CSV table of C-alpha atoms in Angstrom, one decimal:
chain,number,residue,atom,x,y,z
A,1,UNK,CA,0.0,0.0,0.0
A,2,UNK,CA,1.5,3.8,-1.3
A,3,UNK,CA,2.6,5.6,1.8
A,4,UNK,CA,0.6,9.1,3.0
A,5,UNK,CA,-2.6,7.5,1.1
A,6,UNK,CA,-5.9,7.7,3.0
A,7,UNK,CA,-6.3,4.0,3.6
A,8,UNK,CA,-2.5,4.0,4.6
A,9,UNK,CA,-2.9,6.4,7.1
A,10,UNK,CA,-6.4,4.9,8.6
A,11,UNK,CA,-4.5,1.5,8.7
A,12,UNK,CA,-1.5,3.2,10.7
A,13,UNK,CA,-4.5,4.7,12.8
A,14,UNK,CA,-5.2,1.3,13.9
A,15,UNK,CA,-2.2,-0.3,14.5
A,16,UNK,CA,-1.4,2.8,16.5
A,17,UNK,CA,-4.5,2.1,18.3
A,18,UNK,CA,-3.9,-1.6,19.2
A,19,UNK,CA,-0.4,-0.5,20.4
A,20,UNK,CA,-1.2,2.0,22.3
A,21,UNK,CA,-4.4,1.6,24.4
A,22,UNK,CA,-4.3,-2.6,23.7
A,23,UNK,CA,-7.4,-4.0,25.4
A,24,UNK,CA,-8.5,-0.6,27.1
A,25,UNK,CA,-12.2,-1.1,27.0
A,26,UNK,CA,-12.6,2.4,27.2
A,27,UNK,CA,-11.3,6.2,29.5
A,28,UNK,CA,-11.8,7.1,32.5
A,29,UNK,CA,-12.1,11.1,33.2
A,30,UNK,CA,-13.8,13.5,35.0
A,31,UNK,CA,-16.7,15.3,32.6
A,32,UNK,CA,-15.8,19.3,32.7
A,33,UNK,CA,-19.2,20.8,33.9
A,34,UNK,CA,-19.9,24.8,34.8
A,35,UNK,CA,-18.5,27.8,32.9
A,36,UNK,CA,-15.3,28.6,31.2
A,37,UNK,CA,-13.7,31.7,30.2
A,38,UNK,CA,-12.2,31.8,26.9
A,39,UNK,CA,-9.3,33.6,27.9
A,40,UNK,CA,-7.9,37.0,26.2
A,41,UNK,CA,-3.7,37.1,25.4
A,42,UNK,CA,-1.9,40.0,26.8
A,43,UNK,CA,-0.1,41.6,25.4
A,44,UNK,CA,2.7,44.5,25.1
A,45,UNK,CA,1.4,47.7,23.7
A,46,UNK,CA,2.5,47.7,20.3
A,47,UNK,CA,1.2,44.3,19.9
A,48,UNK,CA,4.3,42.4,19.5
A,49,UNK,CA,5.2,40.1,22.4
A,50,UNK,CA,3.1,38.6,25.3
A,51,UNK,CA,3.1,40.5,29.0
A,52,UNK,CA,2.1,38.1,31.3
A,53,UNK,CA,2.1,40.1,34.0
A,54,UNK,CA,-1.3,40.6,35.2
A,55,UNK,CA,-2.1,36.7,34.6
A,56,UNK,CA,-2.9,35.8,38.1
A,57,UNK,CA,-5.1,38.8,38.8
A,58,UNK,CA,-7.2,37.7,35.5
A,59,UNK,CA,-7.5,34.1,37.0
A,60,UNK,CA,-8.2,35.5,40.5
A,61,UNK,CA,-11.1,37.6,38.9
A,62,UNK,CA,-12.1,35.0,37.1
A,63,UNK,CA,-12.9,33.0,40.0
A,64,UNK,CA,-14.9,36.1,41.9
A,65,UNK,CA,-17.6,35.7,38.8
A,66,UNK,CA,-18.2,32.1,39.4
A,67,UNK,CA,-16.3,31.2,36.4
A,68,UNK,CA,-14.6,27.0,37.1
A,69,UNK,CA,-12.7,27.1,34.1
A,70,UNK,CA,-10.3,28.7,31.5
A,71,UNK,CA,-10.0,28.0,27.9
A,72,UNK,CA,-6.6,29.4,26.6
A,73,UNK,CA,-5.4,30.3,23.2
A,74,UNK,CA,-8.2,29.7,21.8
A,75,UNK,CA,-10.3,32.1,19.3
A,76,UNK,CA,-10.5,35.2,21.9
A,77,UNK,CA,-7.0,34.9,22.7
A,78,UNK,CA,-6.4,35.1,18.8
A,79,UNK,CA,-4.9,31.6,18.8
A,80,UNK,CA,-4.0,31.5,14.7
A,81,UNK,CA,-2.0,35.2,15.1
A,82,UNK,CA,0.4,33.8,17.9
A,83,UNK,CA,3.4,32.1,17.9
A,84,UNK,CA,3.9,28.9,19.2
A,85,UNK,CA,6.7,29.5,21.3
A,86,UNK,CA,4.2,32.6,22.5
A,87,UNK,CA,1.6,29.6,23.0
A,88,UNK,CA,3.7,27.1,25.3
A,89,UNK,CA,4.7,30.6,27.4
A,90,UNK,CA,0.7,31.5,28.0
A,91,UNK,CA,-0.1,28.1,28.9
A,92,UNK,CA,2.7,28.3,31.2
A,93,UNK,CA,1.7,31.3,33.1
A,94,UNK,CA,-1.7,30.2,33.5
A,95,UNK,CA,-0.9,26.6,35.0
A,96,UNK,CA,1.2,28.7,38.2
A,97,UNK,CA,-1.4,30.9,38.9
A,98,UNK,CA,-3.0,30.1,42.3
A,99,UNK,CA,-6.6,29.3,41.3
A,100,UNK,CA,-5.1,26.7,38.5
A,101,UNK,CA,-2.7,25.4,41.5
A,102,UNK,CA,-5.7,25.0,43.9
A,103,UNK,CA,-7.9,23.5,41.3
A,104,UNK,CA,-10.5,26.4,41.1
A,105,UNK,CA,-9.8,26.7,37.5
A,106,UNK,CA,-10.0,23.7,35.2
A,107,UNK,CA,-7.8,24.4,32.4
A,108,UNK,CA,-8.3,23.0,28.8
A,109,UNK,CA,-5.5,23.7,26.1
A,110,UNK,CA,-6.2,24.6,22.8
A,111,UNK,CA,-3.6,23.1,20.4
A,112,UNK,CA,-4.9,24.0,17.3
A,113,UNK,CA,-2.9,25.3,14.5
A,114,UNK,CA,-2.7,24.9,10.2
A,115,UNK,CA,0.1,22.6,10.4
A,116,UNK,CA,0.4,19.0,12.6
A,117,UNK,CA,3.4,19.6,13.5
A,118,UNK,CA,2.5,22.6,15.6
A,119,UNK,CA,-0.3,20.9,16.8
A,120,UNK,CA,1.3,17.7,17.9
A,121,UNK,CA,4.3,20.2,19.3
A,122,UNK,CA,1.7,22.0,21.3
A,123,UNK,CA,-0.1,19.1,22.5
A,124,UNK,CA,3.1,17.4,23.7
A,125,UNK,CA,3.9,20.9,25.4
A,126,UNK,CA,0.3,21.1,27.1
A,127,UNK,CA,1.1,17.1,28.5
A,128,UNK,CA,3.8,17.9,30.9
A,129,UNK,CA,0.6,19.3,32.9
A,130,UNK,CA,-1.0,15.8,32.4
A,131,UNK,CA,-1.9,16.1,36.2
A,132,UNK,CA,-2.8,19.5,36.3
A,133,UNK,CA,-5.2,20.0,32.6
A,134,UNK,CA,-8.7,19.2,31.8
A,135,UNK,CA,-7.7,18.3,28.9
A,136,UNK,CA,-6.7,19.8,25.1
A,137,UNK,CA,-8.8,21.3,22.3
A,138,UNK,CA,-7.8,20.7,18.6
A,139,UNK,CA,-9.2,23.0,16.0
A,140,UNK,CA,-8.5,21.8,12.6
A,141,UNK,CA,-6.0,23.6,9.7
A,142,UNK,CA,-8.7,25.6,8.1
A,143,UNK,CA,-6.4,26.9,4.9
A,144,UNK,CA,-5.7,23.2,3.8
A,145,UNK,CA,-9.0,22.0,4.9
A,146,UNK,CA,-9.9,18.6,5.5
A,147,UNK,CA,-13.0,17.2,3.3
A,148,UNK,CA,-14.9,14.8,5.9
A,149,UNK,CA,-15.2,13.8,9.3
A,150,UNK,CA,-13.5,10.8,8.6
A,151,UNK,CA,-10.4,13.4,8.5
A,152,UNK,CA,-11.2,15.3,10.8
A,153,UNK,CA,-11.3,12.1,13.2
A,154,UNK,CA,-7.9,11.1,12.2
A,155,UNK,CA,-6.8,14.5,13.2
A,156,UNK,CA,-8.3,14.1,16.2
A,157,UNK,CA,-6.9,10.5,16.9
A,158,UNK,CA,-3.2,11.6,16.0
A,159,UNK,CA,-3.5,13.9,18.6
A,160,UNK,CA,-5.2,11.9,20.8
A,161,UNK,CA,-2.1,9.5,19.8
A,162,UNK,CA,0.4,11.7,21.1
A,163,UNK,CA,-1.0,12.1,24.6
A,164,UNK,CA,-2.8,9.0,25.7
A,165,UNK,CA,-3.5,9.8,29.1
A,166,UNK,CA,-5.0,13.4,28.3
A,167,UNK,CA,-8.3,14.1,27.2
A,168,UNK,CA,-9.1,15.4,23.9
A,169,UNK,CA,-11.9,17.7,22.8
A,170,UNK,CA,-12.8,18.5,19.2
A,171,UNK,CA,-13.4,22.4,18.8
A,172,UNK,CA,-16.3,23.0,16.1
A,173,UNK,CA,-16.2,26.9,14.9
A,174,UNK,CA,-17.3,26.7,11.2
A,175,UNK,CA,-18.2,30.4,10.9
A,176,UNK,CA,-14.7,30.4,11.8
A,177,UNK,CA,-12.8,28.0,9.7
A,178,UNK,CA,-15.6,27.0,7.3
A,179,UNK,CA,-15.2,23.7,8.4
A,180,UNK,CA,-18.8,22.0,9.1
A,181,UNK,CA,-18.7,18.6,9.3
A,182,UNK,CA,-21.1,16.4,11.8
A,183,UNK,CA,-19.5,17.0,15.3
A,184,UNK,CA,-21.3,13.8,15.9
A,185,UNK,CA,-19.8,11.4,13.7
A,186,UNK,CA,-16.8,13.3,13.7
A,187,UNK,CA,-16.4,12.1,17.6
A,188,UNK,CA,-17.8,8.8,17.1
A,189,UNK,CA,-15.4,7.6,14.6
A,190,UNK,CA,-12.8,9.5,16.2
A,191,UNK,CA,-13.5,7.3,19.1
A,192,UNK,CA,-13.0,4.2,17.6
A,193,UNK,CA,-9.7,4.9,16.8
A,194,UNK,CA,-8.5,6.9,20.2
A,195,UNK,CA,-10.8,6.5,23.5
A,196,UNK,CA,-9.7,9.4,24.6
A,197,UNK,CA,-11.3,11.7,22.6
A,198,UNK,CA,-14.1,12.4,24.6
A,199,UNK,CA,-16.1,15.6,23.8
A,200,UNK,CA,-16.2,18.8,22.4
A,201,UNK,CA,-16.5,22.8,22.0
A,202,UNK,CA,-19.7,23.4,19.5
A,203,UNK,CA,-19.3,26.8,18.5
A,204,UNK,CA,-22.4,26.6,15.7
A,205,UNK,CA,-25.9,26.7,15.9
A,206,UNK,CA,-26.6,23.6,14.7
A,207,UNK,CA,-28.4,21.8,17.7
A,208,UNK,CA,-29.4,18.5,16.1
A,209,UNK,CA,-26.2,17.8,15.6
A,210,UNK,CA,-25.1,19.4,19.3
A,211,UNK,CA,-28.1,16.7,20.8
A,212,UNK,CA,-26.8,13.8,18.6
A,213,UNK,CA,-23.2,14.3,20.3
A,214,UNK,CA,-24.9,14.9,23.8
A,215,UNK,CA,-27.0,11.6,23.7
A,216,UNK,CA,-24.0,9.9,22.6
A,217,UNK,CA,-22.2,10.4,25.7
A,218,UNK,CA,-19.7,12.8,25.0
A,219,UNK,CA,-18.4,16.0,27.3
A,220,UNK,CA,-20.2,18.5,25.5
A,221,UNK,CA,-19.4,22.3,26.2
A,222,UNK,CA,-21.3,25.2,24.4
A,223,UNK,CA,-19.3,28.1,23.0
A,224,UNK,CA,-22.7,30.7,22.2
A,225,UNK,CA,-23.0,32.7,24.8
A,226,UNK,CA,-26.2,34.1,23.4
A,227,UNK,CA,-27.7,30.8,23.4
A,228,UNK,CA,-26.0,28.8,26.9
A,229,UNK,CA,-29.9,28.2,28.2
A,230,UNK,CA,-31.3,26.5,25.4
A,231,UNK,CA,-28.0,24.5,24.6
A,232,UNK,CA,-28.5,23.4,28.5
A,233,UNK,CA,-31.8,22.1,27.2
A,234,UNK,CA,-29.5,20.1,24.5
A,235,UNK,CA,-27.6,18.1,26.9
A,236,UNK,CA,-24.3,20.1,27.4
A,237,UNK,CA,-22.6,20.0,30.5
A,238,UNK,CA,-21.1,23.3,30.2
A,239,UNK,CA,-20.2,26.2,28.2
A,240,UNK,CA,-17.2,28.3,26.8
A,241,UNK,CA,-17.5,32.0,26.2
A,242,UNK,CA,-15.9,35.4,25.6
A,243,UNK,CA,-18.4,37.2,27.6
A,244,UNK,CA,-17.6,35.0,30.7
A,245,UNK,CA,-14.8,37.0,31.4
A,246,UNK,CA,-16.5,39.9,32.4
A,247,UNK,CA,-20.1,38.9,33.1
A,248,UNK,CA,-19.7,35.5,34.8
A,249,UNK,CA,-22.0,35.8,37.1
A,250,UNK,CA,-25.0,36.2,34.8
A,251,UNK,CA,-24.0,33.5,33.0
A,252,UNK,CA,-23.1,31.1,36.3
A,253,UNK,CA,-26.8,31.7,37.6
A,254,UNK,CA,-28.1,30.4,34.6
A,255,UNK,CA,-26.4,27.3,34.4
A,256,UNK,CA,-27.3,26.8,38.4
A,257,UNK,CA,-31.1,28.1,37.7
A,258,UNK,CA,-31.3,25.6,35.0
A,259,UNK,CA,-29.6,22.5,36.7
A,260,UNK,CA,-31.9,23.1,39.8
A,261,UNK,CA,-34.4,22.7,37.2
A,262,UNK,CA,-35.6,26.5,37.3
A,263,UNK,CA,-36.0,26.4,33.7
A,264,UNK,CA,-38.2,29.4,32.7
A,265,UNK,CA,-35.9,31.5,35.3
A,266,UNK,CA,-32.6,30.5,33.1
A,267,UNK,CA,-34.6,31.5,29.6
A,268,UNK,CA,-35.4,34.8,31.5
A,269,UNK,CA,-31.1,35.5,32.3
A,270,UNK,CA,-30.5,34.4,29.1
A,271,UNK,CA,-32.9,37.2,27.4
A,272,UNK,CA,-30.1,39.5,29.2
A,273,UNK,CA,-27.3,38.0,27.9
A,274,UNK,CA,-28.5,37.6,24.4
A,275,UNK,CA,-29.4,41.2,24.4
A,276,UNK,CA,-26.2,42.2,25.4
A,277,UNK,CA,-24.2,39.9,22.8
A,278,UNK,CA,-26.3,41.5,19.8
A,279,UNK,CA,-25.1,44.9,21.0
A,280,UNK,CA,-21.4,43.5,21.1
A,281,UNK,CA,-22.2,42.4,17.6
A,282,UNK,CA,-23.7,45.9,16.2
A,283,UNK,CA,-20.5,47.3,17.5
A,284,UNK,CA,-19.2,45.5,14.3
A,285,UNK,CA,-15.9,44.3,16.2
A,286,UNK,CA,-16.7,41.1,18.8
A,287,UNK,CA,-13.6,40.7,19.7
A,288,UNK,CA,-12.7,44.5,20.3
A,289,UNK,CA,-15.9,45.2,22.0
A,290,UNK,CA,-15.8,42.1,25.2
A,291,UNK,CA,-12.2,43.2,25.0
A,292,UNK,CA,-12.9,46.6,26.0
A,293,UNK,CA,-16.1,45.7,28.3
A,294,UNK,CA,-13.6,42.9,30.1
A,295,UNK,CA,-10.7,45.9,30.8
A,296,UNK,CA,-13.4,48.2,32.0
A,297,UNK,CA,-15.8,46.3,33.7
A,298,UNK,CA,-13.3,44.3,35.4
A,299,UNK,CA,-10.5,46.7,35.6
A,300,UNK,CA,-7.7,45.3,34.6
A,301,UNK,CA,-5.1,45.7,31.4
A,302,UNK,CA,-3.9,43.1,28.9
A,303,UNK,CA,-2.6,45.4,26.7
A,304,UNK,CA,-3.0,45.9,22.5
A,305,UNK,CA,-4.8,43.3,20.4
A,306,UNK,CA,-2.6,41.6,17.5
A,307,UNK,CA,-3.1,42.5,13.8
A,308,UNK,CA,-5.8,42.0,12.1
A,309,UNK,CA,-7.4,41.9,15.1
A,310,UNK,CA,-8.1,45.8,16.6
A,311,UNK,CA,-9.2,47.2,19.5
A,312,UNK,CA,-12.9,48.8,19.9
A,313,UNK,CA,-12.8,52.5,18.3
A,314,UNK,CA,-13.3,55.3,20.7
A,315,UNK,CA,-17.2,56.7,19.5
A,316,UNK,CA,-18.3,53.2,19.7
A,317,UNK,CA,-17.0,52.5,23.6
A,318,UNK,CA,-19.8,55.2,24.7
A,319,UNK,CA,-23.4,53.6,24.0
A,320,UNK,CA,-21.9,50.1,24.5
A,321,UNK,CA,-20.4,51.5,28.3
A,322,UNK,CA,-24.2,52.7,28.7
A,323,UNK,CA,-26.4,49.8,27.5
A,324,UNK,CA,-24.2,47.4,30.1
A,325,UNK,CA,-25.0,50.3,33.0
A,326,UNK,CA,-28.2,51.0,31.9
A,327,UNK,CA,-28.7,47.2,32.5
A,328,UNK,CA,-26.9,47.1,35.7
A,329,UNK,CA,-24.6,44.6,34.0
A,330,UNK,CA,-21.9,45.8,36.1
A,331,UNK,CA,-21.1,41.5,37.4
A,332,UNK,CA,-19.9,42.8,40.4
C-alpha cells in the first residue's frame, strides 16, 4: 500500500491504536461541567510580544464571577495570530497561577494550529501538565481544509495518539474555519480509533447535531454565549465563552437556575445575555468590543490586540459602556 494514502494512514490509525491503548475497553475522566472563560492574550502595547504580568489577577477575577474554568489560546485569545513559542509561554503562566494550582480553574489547552506539526508540538507541550489539565482542544487547519469527518477524526486521533492519558476535545467553529462537518460522527469515529477523545466545544448553531453528540455520551461544552440556556436544554454539560470574562455571574446563575431545574428563570437570564451579545455584535468588532467591556468592567489591562485583530474604536466604547449600565450589567 503507497505511503501518506488515506487507507494507509487509517491502517496506521489502527495499529497505532492496538499498540497504544491494547485492550483498554474504554477512558476514565472526569466530565468538565460549569462555565469557562475563553481567555484574552496579553499583550505588550505595540502588539508584539506577550506580557504576562497581570495573569494571576485575571485568573483571581475570574474565579470572583463564578467562572470554574479557563479555555486558553483559543479564538479570543487570537490563537491562529500567535506564535507557538508565545503559545507554550501562556499556557505556562496560566498553569502557576493560584486558582489553576488550587484547582478552582480547570484548564483546557487549545492546540490547534494549520500545520500538525505545531499541533502535535503543542499538545506534547500542554502534556507535561498531564496532572494538572482538563484536557486539550484541537481545531483543525482551516487553509488546507480537511473534506470529511473521517479526516477530521484522524486529526483528532493523531493527537489523541500523542498524549494517551489526556483528554481530547474536538473544537467545532465553522463560521470560523468554514469547516462543518457532523461533530457527531466526527467524535464517534474518532473514538474508535482513540478512546480518549471524549467531547467537544460546538461553536455553531446547529443543535441536532449538538443533541446527537450529547446523547451519545460525549463531554459536551457550548461556546454561544447568546444561546447557553437553550444548549443546556440540548444536553451540554457546560459552556465556553468570551463574555464570561467579564459577566460571569449572569451567565453562572443560569447554568445553576437551569440545573436546579428552574427552567423558565434560566430563559429569563439568558434574554439578558443575548441582548447584550447583539449589541457587542452591532459594534461590528466582537472581539474589540468584550475586549474593551472585560478591561473596563473588570478593571484590569492586557494590553494591545494583535493584527488583524483591533481594538474597539473610541465613539463606539460610549453607548456600549451605557447599555451594560443602563442594564446594571456591572457583574460585580
Amino acid at each position: 500500500m503507497s505511503v501518506g494514502t488515506r487507507k494507509a494512514i487509517h491502517q496506521r490509525l489502527e495499529e497505532d491504536k492496538r499498540r497504544i491503548y491494547g485492550d483498554q475497553p474504554g477512558f476514565a475522566f472526569q466530565p468538565f461541567k460549569g462555565l469557562m472563560a475563553a481567555t484574552f492574550t496579553p499583550l505588550s502595547e505595540d502588539s508584539y510580544s506577550v506580557d504576562l504580568s497581570n495573569i494571576d489577577a485575571y485568573a483571581k477575577d475570574l474565579v470572583s464571577q463564578g467562572v470554574v474554568g479557563i479555555f486558553v489560546n483559543g479564538t479570543s485569545g487570537q490563537s491562529t495570530s500567535i506564535t507557538v513559542e508565545e503559545r507554550k509561554q501562556i499556557v505556562d503562566a496560566w498553569i502557576k497561577t493560584e486558582p489553576v494550582v488550587s484547582g478552582k480553574l480547570k484548564i483546557i489547552v487549545h492546540v490547534g494550529c494549520d500545520s500538525i506539526v505545531d499541533i502535535l508540538n503543542l499538545s506534547k507541550h500542554a502534556s507535561k501538565y498531564s496532572s494538572t489539565i482538563q484536557g486539550v482542544a484541537v481545531m483543525s487547519p482551516s487553509y488546507f481544509k480537511p473534506q470529511s469527518a473521517t479526516d477530521v477524526a484522524e486529526l483528532l486521533a493523531r493527537v489523541a495518539h500523542t498524549i494517551p492519558k489526556i483528554p481530547v476535545y474536538y473544537y467545532h467553529i465553522p463560521f470560523m474555519n468554514g469547516i462543518n462537518v457532523s461533530v457527531a460522527e466526527t467524535l464517534m469515529k474518532a473514538r474508535t480509533l482513540a478512546p480518549n477523545v471524549i467531547g467537544c466545544k460546538f461553536t455553531s448553531t446547529d443543535f441536532a447535531d449538538l443533541q446527537r453528540c450529547t446523547k451519545n455520551g460525549f463531554n459536551c461544552l457550548v461556546g454561544a454565549d447568546d444561546m447557553l440556556s437553550y444548549a443546556l436544554a440540548a444536553g451540554v454539560d457546560g459552556a465556553i465563552g468570551i463574555t464570561y470574562n467579564f459577566v460571569g455571574k449572569l451567565h453562572a446563575a443560569i447554568i445553576d437556575a437551569y440545573m436546579k431545574g428552574h427552567h423558565t428563570e434560566a430563559h429569563e437570564m439568558q434574554k439578558q445575555s443575548t441582548e447584550l451579545m447583539y449589541h457587542i455584535k452591532a459594534s461590528g468588532n466582537l472581539n474589540g468590543a468584550c475586549f474593551y467591556l472585560f478591561e473596563k468592567q473588570r478593571g484590569i489591562s492586557l494590553g494591545a490586540s494583535r493584527f488583524p485583530v483591533y481594538k474597539l474604536d473610541d465613539d463606539l466604547k460610549l453607548p456600549l459602556e451605557k447599555y451594560v449600565s443602563d442594564q446594571k450589567m456591572n457583574n460585580s
